[in-house]
PDB file of C-alpha atoms in Angstrom:
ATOM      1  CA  UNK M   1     -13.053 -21.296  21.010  1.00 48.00           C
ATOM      2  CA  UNK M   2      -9.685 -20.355  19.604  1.00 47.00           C
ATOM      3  CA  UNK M   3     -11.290 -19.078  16.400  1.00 45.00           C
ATOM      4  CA  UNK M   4     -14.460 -17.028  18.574  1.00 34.00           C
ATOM      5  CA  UNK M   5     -11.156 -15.180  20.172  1.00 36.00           C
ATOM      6  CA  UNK M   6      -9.421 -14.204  16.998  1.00 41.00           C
ATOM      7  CA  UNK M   7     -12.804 -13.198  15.049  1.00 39.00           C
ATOM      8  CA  UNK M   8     -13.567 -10.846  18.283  1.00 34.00           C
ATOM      9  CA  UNK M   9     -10.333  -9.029  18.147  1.00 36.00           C
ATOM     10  CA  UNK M  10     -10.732  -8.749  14.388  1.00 38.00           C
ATOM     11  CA  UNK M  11     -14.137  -7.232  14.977  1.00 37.00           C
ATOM     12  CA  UNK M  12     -12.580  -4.899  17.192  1.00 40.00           C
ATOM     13  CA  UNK M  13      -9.346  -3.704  16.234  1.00 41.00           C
ATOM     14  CA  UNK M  14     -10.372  -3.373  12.308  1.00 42.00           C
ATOM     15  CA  UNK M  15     -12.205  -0.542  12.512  1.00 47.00           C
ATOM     16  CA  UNK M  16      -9.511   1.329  15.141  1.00 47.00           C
ATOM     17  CA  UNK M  17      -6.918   0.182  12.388  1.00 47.00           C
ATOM     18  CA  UNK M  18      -8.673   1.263   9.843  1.00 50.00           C
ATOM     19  CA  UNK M  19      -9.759   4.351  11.119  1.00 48.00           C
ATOM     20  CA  UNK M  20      -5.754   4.936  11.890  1.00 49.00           C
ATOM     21  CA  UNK M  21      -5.058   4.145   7.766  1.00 51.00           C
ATOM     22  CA  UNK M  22      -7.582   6.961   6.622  1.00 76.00           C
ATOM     23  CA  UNK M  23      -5.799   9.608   8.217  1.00 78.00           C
ATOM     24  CA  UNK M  24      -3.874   9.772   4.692  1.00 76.00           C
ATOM     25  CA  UNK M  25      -7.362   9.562   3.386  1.00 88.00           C
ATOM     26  CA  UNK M  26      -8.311  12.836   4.432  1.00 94.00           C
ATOM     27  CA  UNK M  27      -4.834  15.079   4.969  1.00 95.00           C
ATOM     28  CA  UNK M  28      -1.572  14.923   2.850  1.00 96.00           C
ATOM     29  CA  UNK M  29       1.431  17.087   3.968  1.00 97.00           C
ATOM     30  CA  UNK M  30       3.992  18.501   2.105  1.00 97.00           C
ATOM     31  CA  UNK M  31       7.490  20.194   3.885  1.00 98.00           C
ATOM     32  CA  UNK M  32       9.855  22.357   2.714  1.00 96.00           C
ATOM     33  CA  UNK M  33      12.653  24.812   3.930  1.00 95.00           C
ATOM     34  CA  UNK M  34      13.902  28.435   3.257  1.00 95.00           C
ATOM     35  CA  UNK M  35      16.807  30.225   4.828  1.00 94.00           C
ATOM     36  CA  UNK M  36      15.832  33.381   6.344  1.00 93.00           C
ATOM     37  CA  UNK M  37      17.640  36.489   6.288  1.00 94.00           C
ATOM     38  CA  UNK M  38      18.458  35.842   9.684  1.00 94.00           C
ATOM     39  CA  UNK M  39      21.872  33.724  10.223  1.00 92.00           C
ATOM     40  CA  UNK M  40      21.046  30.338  10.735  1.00 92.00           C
ATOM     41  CA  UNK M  41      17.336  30.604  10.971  1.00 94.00           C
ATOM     42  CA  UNK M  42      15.018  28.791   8.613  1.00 95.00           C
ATOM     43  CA  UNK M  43      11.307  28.868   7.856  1.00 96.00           C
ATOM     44  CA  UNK M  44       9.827  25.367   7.317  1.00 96.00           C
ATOM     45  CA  UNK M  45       6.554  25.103   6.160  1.00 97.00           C
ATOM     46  CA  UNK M  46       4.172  22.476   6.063  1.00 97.00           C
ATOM     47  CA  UNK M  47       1.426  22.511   3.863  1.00 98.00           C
ATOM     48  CA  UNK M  48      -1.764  20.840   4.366  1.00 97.00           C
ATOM     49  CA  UNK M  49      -4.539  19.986   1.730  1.00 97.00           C
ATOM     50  CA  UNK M  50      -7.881  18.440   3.484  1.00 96.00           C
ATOM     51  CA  UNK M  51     -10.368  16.511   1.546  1.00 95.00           C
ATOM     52  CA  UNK M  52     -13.973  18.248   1.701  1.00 95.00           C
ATOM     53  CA  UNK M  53     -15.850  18.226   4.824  1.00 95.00           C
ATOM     54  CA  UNK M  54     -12.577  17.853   6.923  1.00 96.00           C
ATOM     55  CA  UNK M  55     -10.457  20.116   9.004  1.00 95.00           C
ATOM     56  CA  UNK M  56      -7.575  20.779  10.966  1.00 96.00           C
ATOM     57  CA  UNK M  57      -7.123  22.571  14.295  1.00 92.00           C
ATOM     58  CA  UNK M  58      -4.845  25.582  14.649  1.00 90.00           C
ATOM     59  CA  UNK M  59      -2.276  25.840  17.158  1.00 90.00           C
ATOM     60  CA  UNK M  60      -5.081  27.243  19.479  1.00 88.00           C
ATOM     61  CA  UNK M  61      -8.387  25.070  19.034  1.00 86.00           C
ATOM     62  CA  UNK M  62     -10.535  26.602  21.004  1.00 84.00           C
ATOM     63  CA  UNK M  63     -10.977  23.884  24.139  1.00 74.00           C
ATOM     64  CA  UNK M  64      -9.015  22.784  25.791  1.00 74.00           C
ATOM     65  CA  UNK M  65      -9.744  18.660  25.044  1.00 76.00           C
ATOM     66  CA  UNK M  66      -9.252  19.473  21.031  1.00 84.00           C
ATOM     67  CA  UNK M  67      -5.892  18.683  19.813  1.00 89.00           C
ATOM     68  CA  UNK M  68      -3.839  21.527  18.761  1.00 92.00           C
ATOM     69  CA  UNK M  69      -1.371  21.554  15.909  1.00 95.00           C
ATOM     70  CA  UNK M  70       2.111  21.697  16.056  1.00 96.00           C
ATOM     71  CA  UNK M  71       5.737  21.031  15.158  1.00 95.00           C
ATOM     72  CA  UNK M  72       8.290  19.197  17.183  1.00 96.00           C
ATOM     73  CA  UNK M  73      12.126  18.883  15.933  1.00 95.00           C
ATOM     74  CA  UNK M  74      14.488  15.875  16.729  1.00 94.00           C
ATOM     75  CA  UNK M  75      17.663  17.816  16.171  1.00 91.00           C
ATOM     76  CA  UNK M  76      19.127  18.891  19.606  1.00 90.00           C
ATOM     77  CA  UNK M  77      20.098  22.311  18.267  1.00 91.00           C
ATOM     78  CA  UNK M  78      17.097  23.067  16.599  1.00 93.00           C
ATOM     79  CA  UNK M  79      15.523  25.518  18.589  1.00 95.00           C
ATOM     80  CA  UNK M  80      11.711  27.045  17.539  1.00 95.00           C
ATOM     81  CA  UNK M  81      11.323  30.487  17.657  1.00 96.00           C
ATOM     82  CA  UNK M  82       7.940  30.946  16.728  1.00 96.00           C
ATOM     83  CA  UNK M  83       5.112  29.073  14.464  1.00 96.00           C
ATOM     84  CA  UNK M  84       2.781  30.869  12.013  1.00 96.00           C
ATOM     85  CA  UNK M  85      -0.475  29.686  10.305  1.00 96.00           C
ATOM     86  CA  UNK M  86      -1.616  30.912   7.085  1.00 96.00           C
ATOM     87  CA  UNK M  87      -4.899  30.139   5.656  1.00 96.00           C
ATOM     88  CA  UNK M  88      -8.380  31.148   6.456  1.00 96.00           C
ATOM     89  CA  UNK M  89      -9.416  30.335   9.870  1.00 94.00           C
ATOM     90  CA  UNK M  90     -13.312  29.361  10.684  1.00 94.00           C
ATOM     91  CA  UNK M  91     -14.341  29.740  14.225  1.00 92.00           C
ATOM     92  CA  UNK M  92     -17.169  28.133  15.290  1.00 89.00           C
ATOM     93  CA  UNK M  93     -19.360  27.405  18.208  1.00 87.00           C
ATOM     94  CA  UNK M  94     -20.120  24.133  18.831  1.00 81.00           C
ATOM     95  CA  UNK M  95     -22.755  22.617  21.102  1.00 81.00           C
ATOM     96  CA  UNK M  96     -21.307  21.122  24.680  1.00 79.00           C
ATOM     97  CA  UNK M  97     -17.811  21.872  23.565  1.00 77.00           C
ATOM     98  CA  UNK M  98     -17.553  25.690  23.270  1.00 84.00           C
ATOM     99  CA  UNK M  99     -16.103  28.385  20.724  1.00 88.00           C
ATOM    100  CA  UNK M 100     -13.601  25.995  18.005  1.00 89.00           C
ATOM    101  CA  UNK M 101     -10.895  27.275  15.515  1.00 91.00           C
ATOM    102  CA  UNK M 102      -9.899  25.635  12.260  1.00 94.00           C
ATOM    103  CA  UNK M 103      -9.122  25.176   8.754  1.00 95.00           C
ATOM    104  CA  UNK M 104     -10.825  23.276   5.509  1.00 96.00           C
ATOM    105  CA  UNK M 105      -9.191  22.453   2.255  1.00 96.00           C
ATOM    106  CA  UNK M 106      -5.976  24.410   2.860  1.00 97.00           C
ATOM    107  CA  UNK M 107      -3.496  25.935   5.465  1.00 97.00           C
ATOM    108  CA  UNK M 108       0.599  26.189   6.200  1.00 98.00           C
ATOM    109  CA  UNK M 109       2.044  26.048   9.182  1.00 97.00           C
ATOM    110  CA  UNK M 110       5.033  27.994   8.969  1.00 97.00           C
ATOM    111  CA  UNK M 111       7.573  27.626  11.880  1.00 97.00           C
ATOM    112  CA  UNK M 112      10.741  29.692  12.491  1.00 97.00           C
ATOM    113  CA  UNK M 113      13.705  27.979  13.402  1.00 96.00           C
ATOM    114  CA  UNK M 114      17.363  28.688  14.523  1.00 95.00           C
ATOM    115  CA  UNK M 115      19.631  25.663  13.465  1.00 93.00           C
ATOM    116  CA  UNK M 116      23.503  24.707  12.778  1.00 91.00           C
ATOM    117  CA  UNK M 117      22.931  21.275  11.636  1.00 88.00           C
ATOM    118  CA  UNK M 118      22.327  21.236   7.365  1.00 86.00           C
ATOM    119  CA  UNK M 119      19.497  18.950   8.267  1.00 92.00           C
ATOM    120  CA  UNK M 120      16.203  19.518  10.079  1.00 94.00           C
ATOM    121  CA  UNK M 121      14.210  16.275  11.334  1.00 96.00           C
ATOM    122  CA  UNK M 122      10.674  16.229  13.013  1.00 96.00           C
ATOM    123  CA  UNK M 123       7.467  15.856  12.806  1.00 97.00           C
ATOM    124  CA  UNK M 124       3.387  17.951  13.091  1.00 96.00           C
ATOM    125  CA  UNK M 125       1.556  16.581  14.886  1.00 96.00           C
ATOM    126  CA  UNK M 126      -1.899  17.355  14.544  1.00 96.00           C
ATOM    127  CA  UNK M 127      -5.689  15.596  14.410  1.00 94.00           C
ATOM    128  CA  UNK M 128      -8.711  15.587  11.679  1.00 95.00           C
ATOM    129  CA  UNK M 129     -12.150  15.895  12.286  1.00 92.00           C
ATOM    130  CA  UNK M 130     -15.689  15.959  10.492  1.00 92.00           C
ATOM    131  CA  UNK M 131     -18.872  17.170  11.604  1.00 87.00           C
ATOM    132  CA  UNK M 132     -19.381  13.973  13.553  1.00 88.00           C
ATOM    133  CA  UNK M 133     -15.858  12.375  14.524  1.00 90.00           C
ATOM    134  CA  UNK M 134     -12.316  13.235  15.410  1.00 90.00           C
ATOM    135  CA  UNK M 135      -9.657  10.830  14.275  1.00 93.00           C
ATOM    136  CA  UNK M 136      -7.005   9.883  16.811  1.00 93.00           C
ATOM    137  CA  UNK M 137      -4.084  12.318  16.368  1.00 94.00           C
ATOM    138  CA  UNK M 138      -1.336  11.432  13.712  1.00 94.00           C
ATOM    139  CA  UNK M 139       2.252  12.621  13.710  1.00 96.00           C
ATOM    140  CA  UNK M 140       3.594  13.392   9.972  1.00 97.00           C
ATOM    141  CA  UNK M 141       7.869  12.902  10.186  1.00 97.00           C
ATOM    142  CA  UNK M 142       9.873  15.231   7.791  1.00 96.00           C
ATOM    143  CA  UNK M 143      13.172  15.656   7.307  1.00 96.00           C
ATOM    144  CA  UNK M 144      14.440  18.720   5.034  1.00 96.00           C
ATOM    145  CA  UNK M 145      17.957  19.404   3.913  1.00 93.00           C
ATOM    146  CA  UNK M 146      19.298  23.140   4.457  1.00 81.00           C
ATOM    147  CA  UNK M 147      21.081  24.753   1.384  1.00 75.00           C
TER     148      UNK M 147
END
């Protein structure tokens, strides 16, 4: 009976698992920082590159249920001023959910930051999606040194 149990939950939890591991699959994110001309303000950008037939929402999705992407920083003085996206944007209506924004293959998130620490921690936040699926949403951690 023992062995019914543990076959059932492996049933179960290896495709949520392994739906969870793919993320990487279909998104890899790369970070990096620039001083602005600003004192103490920074740009960090993250740059993603999706594998064909996947995207990424913008920071405005479209509706409300869809997962919009964005930045969060650890360091208690880092403060967000504002977040940018650069890349070419697709809007699309889509049956029984409504108008949709994203990006395929390429965008960067560029947020501006004000910040005394010489180190910048956080994380995007964001979630991937076909045609047919949405993957549950992922956070991506950075942490960037100032220079």
């Amino acid at each position: 009976m023992q062995r019914f149990f543990i076959g059932l939950l492996a049933v179960v939890l290896f495709p949520i698992l392994g739906n969870a591991q793919n993320v990487k699959d279909k998104i890899q994110w790369k970070f990096a920082i620039e001083k602005s001309a600003t004192a103490n303000e920074y740009f960090v950008t993250a740059t993603a590159q999706l594998q064909p037939g996947w995207h990424v929402f913008g920071q405005e999705p479209g509706d409300e249920f869809l997962i919009p992407t964005h930045f969060a920083f650890e360091n208690d003085d880092c403060k967000l001023l504002k977040t940018e996206e650069k890349g070419k944007l697709k809007t699309e209506d889509m049956e029984g959910v409504g108008t949709i924004h994203y990006y395929e293959k390429e965008v960067n998130f560029v947020a501006t930051v004000r910040s005394l620490e010489k180190e910048i921690s956080g994380y995007i936040e964001f979630q991937v999606c076909n045609a047919t699926m949405c993957l549950p949403p992922t956070e991506e951690k950075f942490t960037l040194t100032l220079q």
